């Protein structure tokens, strides 16, 4: 039921880019995560980027418009607006999304959706590939507790998603609408209720994923979270699947929390990047504020100058020689990509028996 490969990766679908990388070429990233807003209307108890400080800073739309053109021409395929803040707090988010799409980029959002009002949905739905809503409870009381907000935000979020689903059906938009629940002790008993709610209001899926401790995060509350003995919950949720809705229970990701990384170096850095709300381009979001991973600032320099610049080359060299991936964040976004790339350059004895 995981048709979007959420519990896996999609790098094997880009063989030309991978082949160029294998040949030692300086490839452009396929994907970039962008934080258009540093501020956030929630204070989630699990927030991995709390160390960024929720600063009320916003990327200028006019600068992004030019960078989108440059990045698309270089070979970037997609952007996801998320990051250290809530993207829809940016007043120009609709225009920014349209500019990215016009430049030839696929567009997506990760959001709490409390400010994804109908007037905003009408603007972003036509140009978005998907919108994923972080909703970590099935009731207003637990939602407020985990998200660090008021209980009425739960109703606002659900109403916004229901209206977005209605608009999508009416206008025939292709945008996929999903929910994501980070499985925590406080919300495990509400996963079934949230799945039913998401299904009934018109969402396409609900992702159930594990918590992963960010090395720089201030919060340590869930650092020892365990994800064993969940087969019964997974089966309960599986029953709710329909032709139009699926629960994506991230078994593979949960299992990887218990195992050592299958690679010795981070090979995925050339394939993606992260832009923070101040315009800095980073090699990895786990190491935000670590200058060894800073490539340059898009408000000062063009994308091509940054991506082909000395600072990025020095960063990649340092990572290759010194970065200990066993000390990185468990289950980082690029973990399955790294395992795939590592296997490509370290083939097994029987790989030719396809």
CSV table of C-alpha atoms in Angstrom, one decimal:
chain,number,residue,atom,x,y,z
A,1,UNK,CA,0.0,0.0,0.0
A,2,UNK,CA,3.1,2.3,0.1
A,3,UNK,CA,2.8,3.4,-3.5
A,4,UNK,CA,4.9,6.5,-2.9
A,5,UNK,CA,7.8,4.5,-1.3
A,6,UNK,CA,7.6,6.6,1.9
A,7,UNK,CA,9.2,3.8,3.9
A,8,UNK,CA,12.0,3.4,1.4
A,9,UNK,CA,13.6,5.7,-1.2
A,10,UNK,CA,13.4,6.6,-4.9
A,11,UNK,CA,17.0,7.2,-5.9
A,12,UNK,CA,17.0,4.1,-8.1
A,13,UNK,CA,14.4,5.9,-10.3
A,14,UNK,CA,17.2,8.4,-11.3
A,15,UNK,CA,19.8,6.2,-12.9
A,16,UNK,CA,21.4,8.9,-15.0
A,17,UNK,CA,22.1,11.1,-12.0
A,18,UNK,CA,23.5,8.2,-10.1
A,19,UNK,CA,25.6,7.1,-13.0
A,20,UNK,CA,27.1,10.6,-13.3
A,21,UNK,CA,27.9,10.5,-9.6
A,22,UNK,CA,29.5,7.1,-10.0
A,23,UNK,CA,31.6,8.6,-12.7
A,24,UNK,CA,32.9,11.3,-10.3
A,25,UNK,CA,30.9,14.2,-11.8
A,26,UNK,CA,29.8,17.2,-9.7
A,27,UNK,CA,26.1,16.5,-9.9
A,28,UNK,CA,23.3,18.8,-9.0
A,29,UNK,CA,20.9,17.8,-6.2
A,30,UNK,CA,17.7,16.1,-7.1
A,31,UNK,CA,15.8,17.4,-4.1
A,32,UNK,CA,16.0,20.3,-1.7
A,33,UNK,CA,14.2,21.0,1.6
A,34,UNK,CA,13.5,24.7,2.0
A,35,UNK,CA,12.5,26.5,5.2
A,36,UNK,CA,10.6,29.6,4.0
A,37,UNK,CA,9.7,30.6,7.6
A,38,UNK,CA,11.8,30.4,10.7
A,39,UNK,CA,8.8,31.0,13.0
A,40,UNK,CA,6.3,28.4,14.0
A,41,UNK,CA,2.8,28.6,15.6
A,42,UNK,CA,3.4,25.3,17.5
A,43,UNK,CA,6.0,24.2,20.1
A,44,UNK,CA,5.9,20.5,19.6
A,45,UNK,CA,7.4,18.5,22.4
A,46,UNK,CA,9.4,16.3,20.0
A,47,UNK,CA,10.7,19.1,17.7
A,48,UNK,CA,14.1,18.2,16.4
A,49,UNK,CA,14.9,21.7,15.2
A,50,UNK,CA,14.0,23.5,18.5
A,51,UNK,CA,17.7,24.5,18.7
A,52,UNK,CA,17.1,26.9,15.7
A,53,UNK,CA,15.1,29.1,18.0
A,54,UNK,CA,11.9,29.7,16.0
A,55,UNK,CA,13.3,33.0,14.7
A,56,UNK,CA,10.7,35.2,12.9
A,57,UNK,CA,12.7,35.3,9.6
A,58,UNK,CA,11.3,34.7,6.1
A,59,UNK,CA,13.0,34.0,2.8
A,60,UNK,CA,12.4,36.9,0.3
A,61,UNK,CA,10.1,35.7,-2.5
A,62,UNK,CA,12.0,37.7,-5.2
A,63,UNK,CA,15.3,36.0,-4.3
A,64,UNK,CA,13.7,32.6,-4.3
A,65,UNK,CA,12.2,33.2,-7.7
A,66,UNK,CA,15.6,33.7,-9.2
A,67,UNK,CA,17.2,30.8,-7.3
A,68,UNK,CA,14.4,28.5,-8.5
A,69,UNK,CA,15.3,29.2,-12.1
A,70,UNK,CA,19.0,28.7,-11.4
A,71,UNK,CA,18.5,25.4,-9.5
A,72,UNK,CA,16.1,24.0,-12.0
A,73,UNK,CA,18.5,24.8,-14.9
A,74,UNK,CA,21.2,23.1,-12.9
A,75,UNK,CA,19.2,19.9,-12.5
A,76,UNK,CA,17.2,20.2,-9.3
A,77,UNK,CA,13.9,18.3,-9.6
A,78,UNK,CA,11.9,19.0,-6.5
A,79,UNK,CA,11.5,21.2,-3.4
A,80,UNK,CA,9.7,20.5,-0.2
A,81,UNK,CA,8.8,23.5,1.9
A,82,UNK,CA,9.1,22.6,5.6
A,83,UNK,CA,12.1,23.1,7.8
A,84,UNK,CA,12.5,24.8,11.2
A,85,UNK,CA,9.2,26.7,10.9
A,86,UNK,CA,5.7,26.5,9.6
A,87,UNK,CA,5.8,27.3,5.8
A,88,UNK,CA,2.3,28.7,5.6
A,89,UNK,CA,3.2,31.5,8.1
A,90,UNK,CA,5.0,33.1,5.1
A,91,UNK,CA,2.7,35.7,3.6
A,92,UNK,CA,4.0,35.0,0.1
A,93,UNK,CA,3.9,31.2,0.3
A,94,UNK,CA,1.4,30.8,-2.5
A,95,UNK,CA,3.4,32.9,-4.9
A,96,UNK,CA,6.6,31.1,-3.9
A,97,UNK,CA,5.0,27.8,-4.7
A,98,UNK,CA,3.8,29.0,-8.1
A,99,UNK,CA,7.3,30.4,-8.8
A,100,UNK,CA,8.9,27.1,-8.0
A,101,UNK,CA,6.4,25.2,-10.2
A,102,UNK,CA,6.9,27.7,-13.1
A,103,UNK,CA,10.6,27.2,-12.9
A,104,UNK,CA,10.0,23.5,-13.5
A,105,UNK,CA,10.3,22.1,-10.0
A,106,UNK,CA,7.9,19.6,-8.3
A,107,UNK,CA,6.5,21.2,-5.1
A,108,UNK,CA,5.5,19.7,-1.8
A,109,UNK,CA,4.7,20.8,1.7
A,110,UNK,CA,5.1,19.5,5.3
A,111,UNK,CA,2.9,21.5,7.5
A,112,UNK,CA,0.7,21.5,10.6
A,113,UNK,CA,-2.0,23.0,8.4
A,114,UNK,CA,-3.6,25.2,11.1
A,115,UNK,CA,-3.0,28.2,8.8
A,116,UNK,CA,-3.6,26.3,5.5
A,117,UNK,CA,-6.8,28.2,5.1
A,118,UNK,CA,-9.1,27.6,2.1
A,119,UNK,CA,-7.9,30.8,0.4
A,120,UNK,CA,-4.4,29.5,0.6
A,121,UNK,CA,-5.3,26.0,-0.4
A,122,UNK,CA,-6.9,27.4,-3.6
A,123,UNK,CA,-3.5,28.8,-4.5
A,124,UNK,CA,-1.2,26.0,-3.6
A,125,UNK,CA,-3.2,22.9,-4.5
A,126,UNK,CA,-2.9,23.3,-8.3
A,127,UNK,CA,0.9,23.5,-8.2
A,128,UNK,CA,1.7,21.0,-5.4
A,129,UNK,CA,2.5,17.3,-5.8
A,130,UNK,CA,1.7,16.6,-2.2
A,131,UNK,CA,0.9,18.2,1.1
A,132,UNK,CA,1.6,16.2,4.3
A,133,UNK,CA,0.1,17.3,7.6
A,134,UNK,CA,1.9,16.6,10.9
A,135,UNK,CA,-0.9,15.6,13.2
A,136,UNK,CA,0.3,13.6,16.2
A,137,UNK,CA,-2.9,12.8,18.0
A,138,UNK,CA,-6.4,11.7,17.5
A,139,UNK,CA,-8.1,14.0,20.0
A,140,UNK,CA,-7.9,17.7,20.6
A,141,UNK,CA,-6.6,17.3,24.2
A,142,UNK,CA,-3.7,15.1,23.2
A,143,UNK,CA,-3.0,17.2,20.2
A,144,UNK,CA,-2.7,20.3,22.3
A,145,UNK,CA,-0.4,18.5,24.7
A,146,UNK,CA,2.0,17.2,22.1
A,147,UNK,CA,1.9,20.1,19.7
A,148,UNK,CA,2.3,22.7,22.4
A,149,UNK,CA,-0.8,24.7,21.3
A,150,UNK,CA,-4.5,25.3,22.0
A,151,UNK,CA,-7.0,22.5,21.7
A,152,UNK,CA,-9.0,24.4,19.1
A,153,UNK,CA,-6.1,24.2,16.6
A,154,UNK,CA,-7.0,20.5,16.2
A,155,UNK,CA,-10.4,21.4,14.8
A,156,UNK,CA,-9.0,24.1,12.6
A,157,UNK,CA,-6.5,21.7,11.1
A,158,UNK,CA,-9.1,19.1,10.3
A,159,UNK,CA,-11.4,21.7,8.8
A,160,UNK,CA,-8.7,23.0,6.6
A,161,UNK,CA,-7.8,19.5,5.4
A,162,UNK,CA,-11.4,18.6,4.7
A,163,UNK,CA,-11.9,21.8,2.7
A,164,UNK,CA,-8.6,21.1,0.8
A,165,UNK,CA,-9.9,17.6,0.0
A,166,UNK,CA,-13.2,19.1,-1.2
A,167,UNK,CA,-11.5,21.6,-3.4
A,168,UNK,CA,-9.2,19.0,-4.9
A,169,UNK,CA,-12.1,16.8,-5.8
A,170,UNK,CA,-14.2,19.7,-7.2
A,171,UNK,CA,-11.3,21.1,-9.3
A,172,UNK,CA,-9.7,17.8,-10.2
A,173,UNK,CA,-6.3,18.7,-8.8
A,174,UNK,CA,-3.7,16.0,-8.7
A,175,UNK,CA,-2.2,17.0,-5.3
A,176,UNK,CA,-1.9,14.1,-2.8
A,177,UNK,CA,-3.1,14.9,0.7
A,178,UNK,CA,-1.6,12.9,3.6
A,179,UNK,CA,-1.3,12.9,7.4
A,180,UNK,CA,1.7,11.9,9.4
A,181,UNK,CA,1.8,10.7,13.0
A,182,UNK,CA,5.0,10.4,15.0
A,183,UNK,CA,4.3,7.5,17.2
A,184,UNK,CA,4.8,8.4,20.9
A,185,UNK,CA,3.6,7.0,24.2
A,186,UNK,CA,1.0,9.7,24.6
A,187,UNK,CA,-0.7,9.1,21.2
A,188,UNK,CA,-0.3,5.4,20.4
A,189,UNK,CA,-3.9,4.6,21.6
A,190,UNK,CA,-5.2,7.3,19.3
A,191,UNK,CA,-3.6,6.1,16.0
A,192,UNK,CA,-6.7,4.2,15.0
A,193,UNK,CA,-9.0,7.1,15.7
A,194,UNK,CA,-6.7,9.5,13.6
A,195,UNK,CA,-6.6,7.0,10.8
A,196,UNK,CA,-10.4,6.9,10.6
A,197,UNK,CA,-10.7,10.6,10.8
A,198,UNK,CA,-8.1,11.1,8.0
A,199,UNK,CA,-9.8,8.5,5.8
A,200,UNK,CA,-13.3,10.0,6.3
A,201,UNK,CA,-12.3,13.6,5.5
A,202,UNK,CA,-10.8,12.6,2.2
A,203,UNK,CA,-7.0,12.2,2.9
A,204,UNK,CA,-5.1,9.7,0.8
A,205,UNK,CA,-2.9,8.2,3.5
A,206,UNK,CA,-1.7,8.3,7.1
A,207,UNK,CA,2.0,7.7,7.8
A,208,UNK,CA,2.9,6.1,11.2
A,209,UNK,CA,6.6,6.7,11.8
A,210,UNK,CA,9.0,6.4,14.7
A,211,UNK,CA,10.7,9.2,16.7
A,212,UNK,CA,14.4,9.8,16.0
A,213,UNK,CA,16.5,11.9,18.3
A,214,UNK,CA,18.1,14.9,16.6
A,215,UNK,CA,21.7,15.2,18.0
A,216,UNK,CA,21.3,19.0,18.5
A,217,UNK,CA,17.8,19.0,19.8
A,218,UNK,CA,17.2,20.5,23.3
A,219,UNK,CA,14.4,18.0,24.0
A,220,UNK,CA,15.5,14.6,25.2
A,221,UNK,CA,12.0,13.4,26.3
A,222,UNK,CA,11.7,10.7,23.7
A,223,UNK,CA,15.4,9.8,23.3
A,224,UNK,CA,14.8,6.3,24.5
A,225,UNK,CA,11.6,5.6,22.5
A,226,UNK,CA,11.2,2.0,21.6
A,227,UNK,CA,9.3,0.5,18.7
A,228,UNK,CA,8.9,-3.2,19.4
A,229,UNK,CA,5.7,-5.3,19.8
A,230,UNK,CA,3.7,-3.2,17.4
A,231,UNK,CA,2.4,-5.9,15.2
A,232,UNK,CA,-1.1,-5.8,16.7
A,233,UNK,CA,-1.3,-2.0,16.1
A,234,UNK,CA,-0.1,-2.4,12.6
A,235,UNK,CA,-2.7,-5.1,11.9
A,236,UNK,CA,-5.5,-2.9,13.4
A,237,UNK,CA,-4.6,0.0,11.2
A,238,UNK,CA,-4.2,-2.2,8.1
A,239,UNK,CA,-7.9,-3.1,8.3
A,240,UNK,CA,-8.7,0.5,7.7
A,241,UNK,CA,-7.1,0.5,4.2
A,242,UNK,CA,-9.4,1.1,1.3
A,243,UNK,CA,-9.0,1.7,-2.5
A,244,UNK,CA,-8.6,5.4,-1.8
A,245,UNK,CA,-6.8,5.4,1.6
A,246,UNK,CA,-3.9,3.6,3.1
A,247,UNK,CA,-2.1,3.5,6.5
A,248,UNK,CA,1.7,3.5,5.8
A,249,UNK,CA,3.2,1.8,8.9
A,250,UNK,CA,6.9,2.4,8.6
A,251,UNK,CA,8.1,-1.0,9.7
A,252,UNK,CA,11.5,-0.7,7.8
A,253,UNK,CA,12.2,2.6,9.5
A,254,UNK,CA,11.4,1.3,12.9
A,255,UNK,CA,13.6,-1.8,12.4
A,256,UNK,CA,16.6,0.4,11.3
A,257,UNK,CA,16.5,2.1,14.7
A,258,UNK,CA,17.7,-1.1,16.2
A,259,UNK,CA,20.5,-1.8,13.8
A,260,UNK,CA,23.9,-0.3,12.9
A,261,UNK,CA,24.2,1.6,9.7
A,262,UNK,CA,25.2,-0.5,6.8
A,263,UNK,CA,27.6,2.1,5.3
A,264,UNK,CA,30.8,3.8,6.6
A,265,UNK,CA,30.4,7.2,4.9
A,266,UNK,CA,27.6,9.5,4.0
A,267,UNK,CA,27.4,9.2,0.2
A,268,UNK,CA,24.0,11.0,-0.2
A,269,UNK,CA,25.2,14.5,0.3
A,270,UNK,CA,25.5,15.4,-3.4
A,271,UNK,CA,21.9,14.3,-4.1
A,272,UNK,CA,20.1,16.8,-1.8
A,273,UNK,CA,20.5,20.0,0.2
A,274,UNK,CA,18.8,22.1,2.8
A,275,UNK,CA,18.0,25.9,2.7
A,276,UNK,CA,17.2,27.5,6.1
A,277,UNK,CA,15.0,30.5,6.6
A,278,UNK,CA,18.0,32.8,6.6
A,279,UNK,CA,19.1,31.7,3.1
A,280,UNK,CA,22.0,29.5,4.1
A,281,UNK,CA,22.5,26.4,2.1
A,282,UNK,CA,23.6,23.3,4.1
A,283,UNK,CA,24.8,19.9,3.2
A,284,UNK,CA,22.8,18.3,6.0
A,285,UNK,CA,19.9,19.4,8.2
A,286,UNK,CA,21.3,17.3,11.1
A,287,UNK,CA,24.3,19.7,11.2
A,288,UNK,CA,22.6,23.1,11.0
A,289,UNK,CA,24.8,25.8,12.6
A,290,UNK,CA,27.9,23.6,12.1
A,291,UNK,CA,29.9,25.8,9.7
A,292,UNK,CA,31.7,22.7,8.3
A,293,UNK,CA,28.4,21.9,6.5
A,294,UNK,CA,27.6,25.5,5.3
A,295,UNK,CA,27.9,26.0,1.6
A,296,UNK,CA,26.9,29.6,1.2
A,297,UNK,CA,24.0,32.0,1.3
A,298,UNK,CA,21.5,32.3,-1.6
A,299,UNK,CA,20.7,35.9,-0.8
A,300,UNK,CA,24.3,36.8,-1.4
A,301,UNK,CA,25.4,34.3,-4.1
A,302,UNK,CA,23.9,32.4,-7.0
A,303,UNK,CA,23.1,28.8,-6.6
A,304,UNK,CA,25.7,27.7,-9.2
A,305,UNK,CA,28.5,29.7,-7.4
A,306,UNK,CA,27.6,28.0,-4.1
A,307,UNK,CA,27.2,24.5,-5.4
A,308,UNK,CA,30.4,24.6,-7.4
A,309,UNK,CA,32.2,26.7,-4.8
A,310,UNK,CA,35.2,26.1,-2.6
A,311,UNK,CA,33.2,25.9,0.7
A,312,UNK,CA,31.1,23.0,-0.6
A,313,UNK,CA,34.1,21.1,-2.0
A,314,UNK,CA,35.9,21.5,1.4
A,315,UNK,CA,32.8,20.3,3.2
A,316,UNK,CA,32.4,17.2,1.1
A,317,UNK,CA,36.1,16.4,1.5
A,318,UNK,CA,35.9,16.8,5.3
A,319,UNK,CA,32.8,14.6,5.4
A,320,UNK,CA,34.5,11.9,3.3
A,321,UNK,CA,37.6,11.9,5.6
A,322,UNK,CA,36.2,12.6,9.1
A,323,UNK,CA,32.4,12.3,9.4
A,324,UNK,CA,31.5,9.2,11.6
A,325,UNK,CA,28.1,8.2,10.3
A,326,UNK,CA,27.5,6.0,13.4
A,327,UNK,CA,27.2,9.3,15.4
A,328,UNK,CA,24.7,10.8,12.9
A,329,UNK,CA,21.0,10.9,13.5
A,330,UNK,CA,19.4,7.5,13.4
A,331,UNK,CA,17.0,7.2,10.5
A,332,UNK,CA,18.0,10.4,8.9
A,333,UNK,CA,16.2,11.2,5.6
A,334,UNK,CA,19.1,9.9,3.6
A,335,UNK,CA,19.7,6.6,5.5
A,336,UNK,CA,18.1,4.3,2.9
A,337,UNK,CA,19.7,6.3,0.1
A,338,UNK,CA,23.1,5.8,1.7
A,339,UNK,CA,22.5,2.1,2.1
A,340,UNK,CA,21.6,1.9,-1.6
A,341,UNK,CA,24.6,3.9,-2.8
A,342,UNK,CA,27.0,1.9,-0.5
A,343,UNK,CA,25.8,-1.4,-2.1
A,344,UNK,CA,26.4,0.0,-5.6
A,345,UNK,CA,30.0,0.7,-4.9
A,346,UNK,CA,30.5,-2.4,-2.7
A,347,UNK,CA,28.8,-5.1,-4.8
A,348,UNK,CA,28.1,-8.5,-3.3
A,349,UNK,CA,29.4,-11.8,-4.5
A,350,UNK,CA,26.2,-12.9,-6.3
A,351,UNK,CA,24.9,-9.6,-7.7
A,352,UNK,CA,25.2,-10.7,-11.3
A,353,UNK,CA,22.6,-13.4,-10.8
A,354,UNK,CA,19.7,-11.0,-11.3
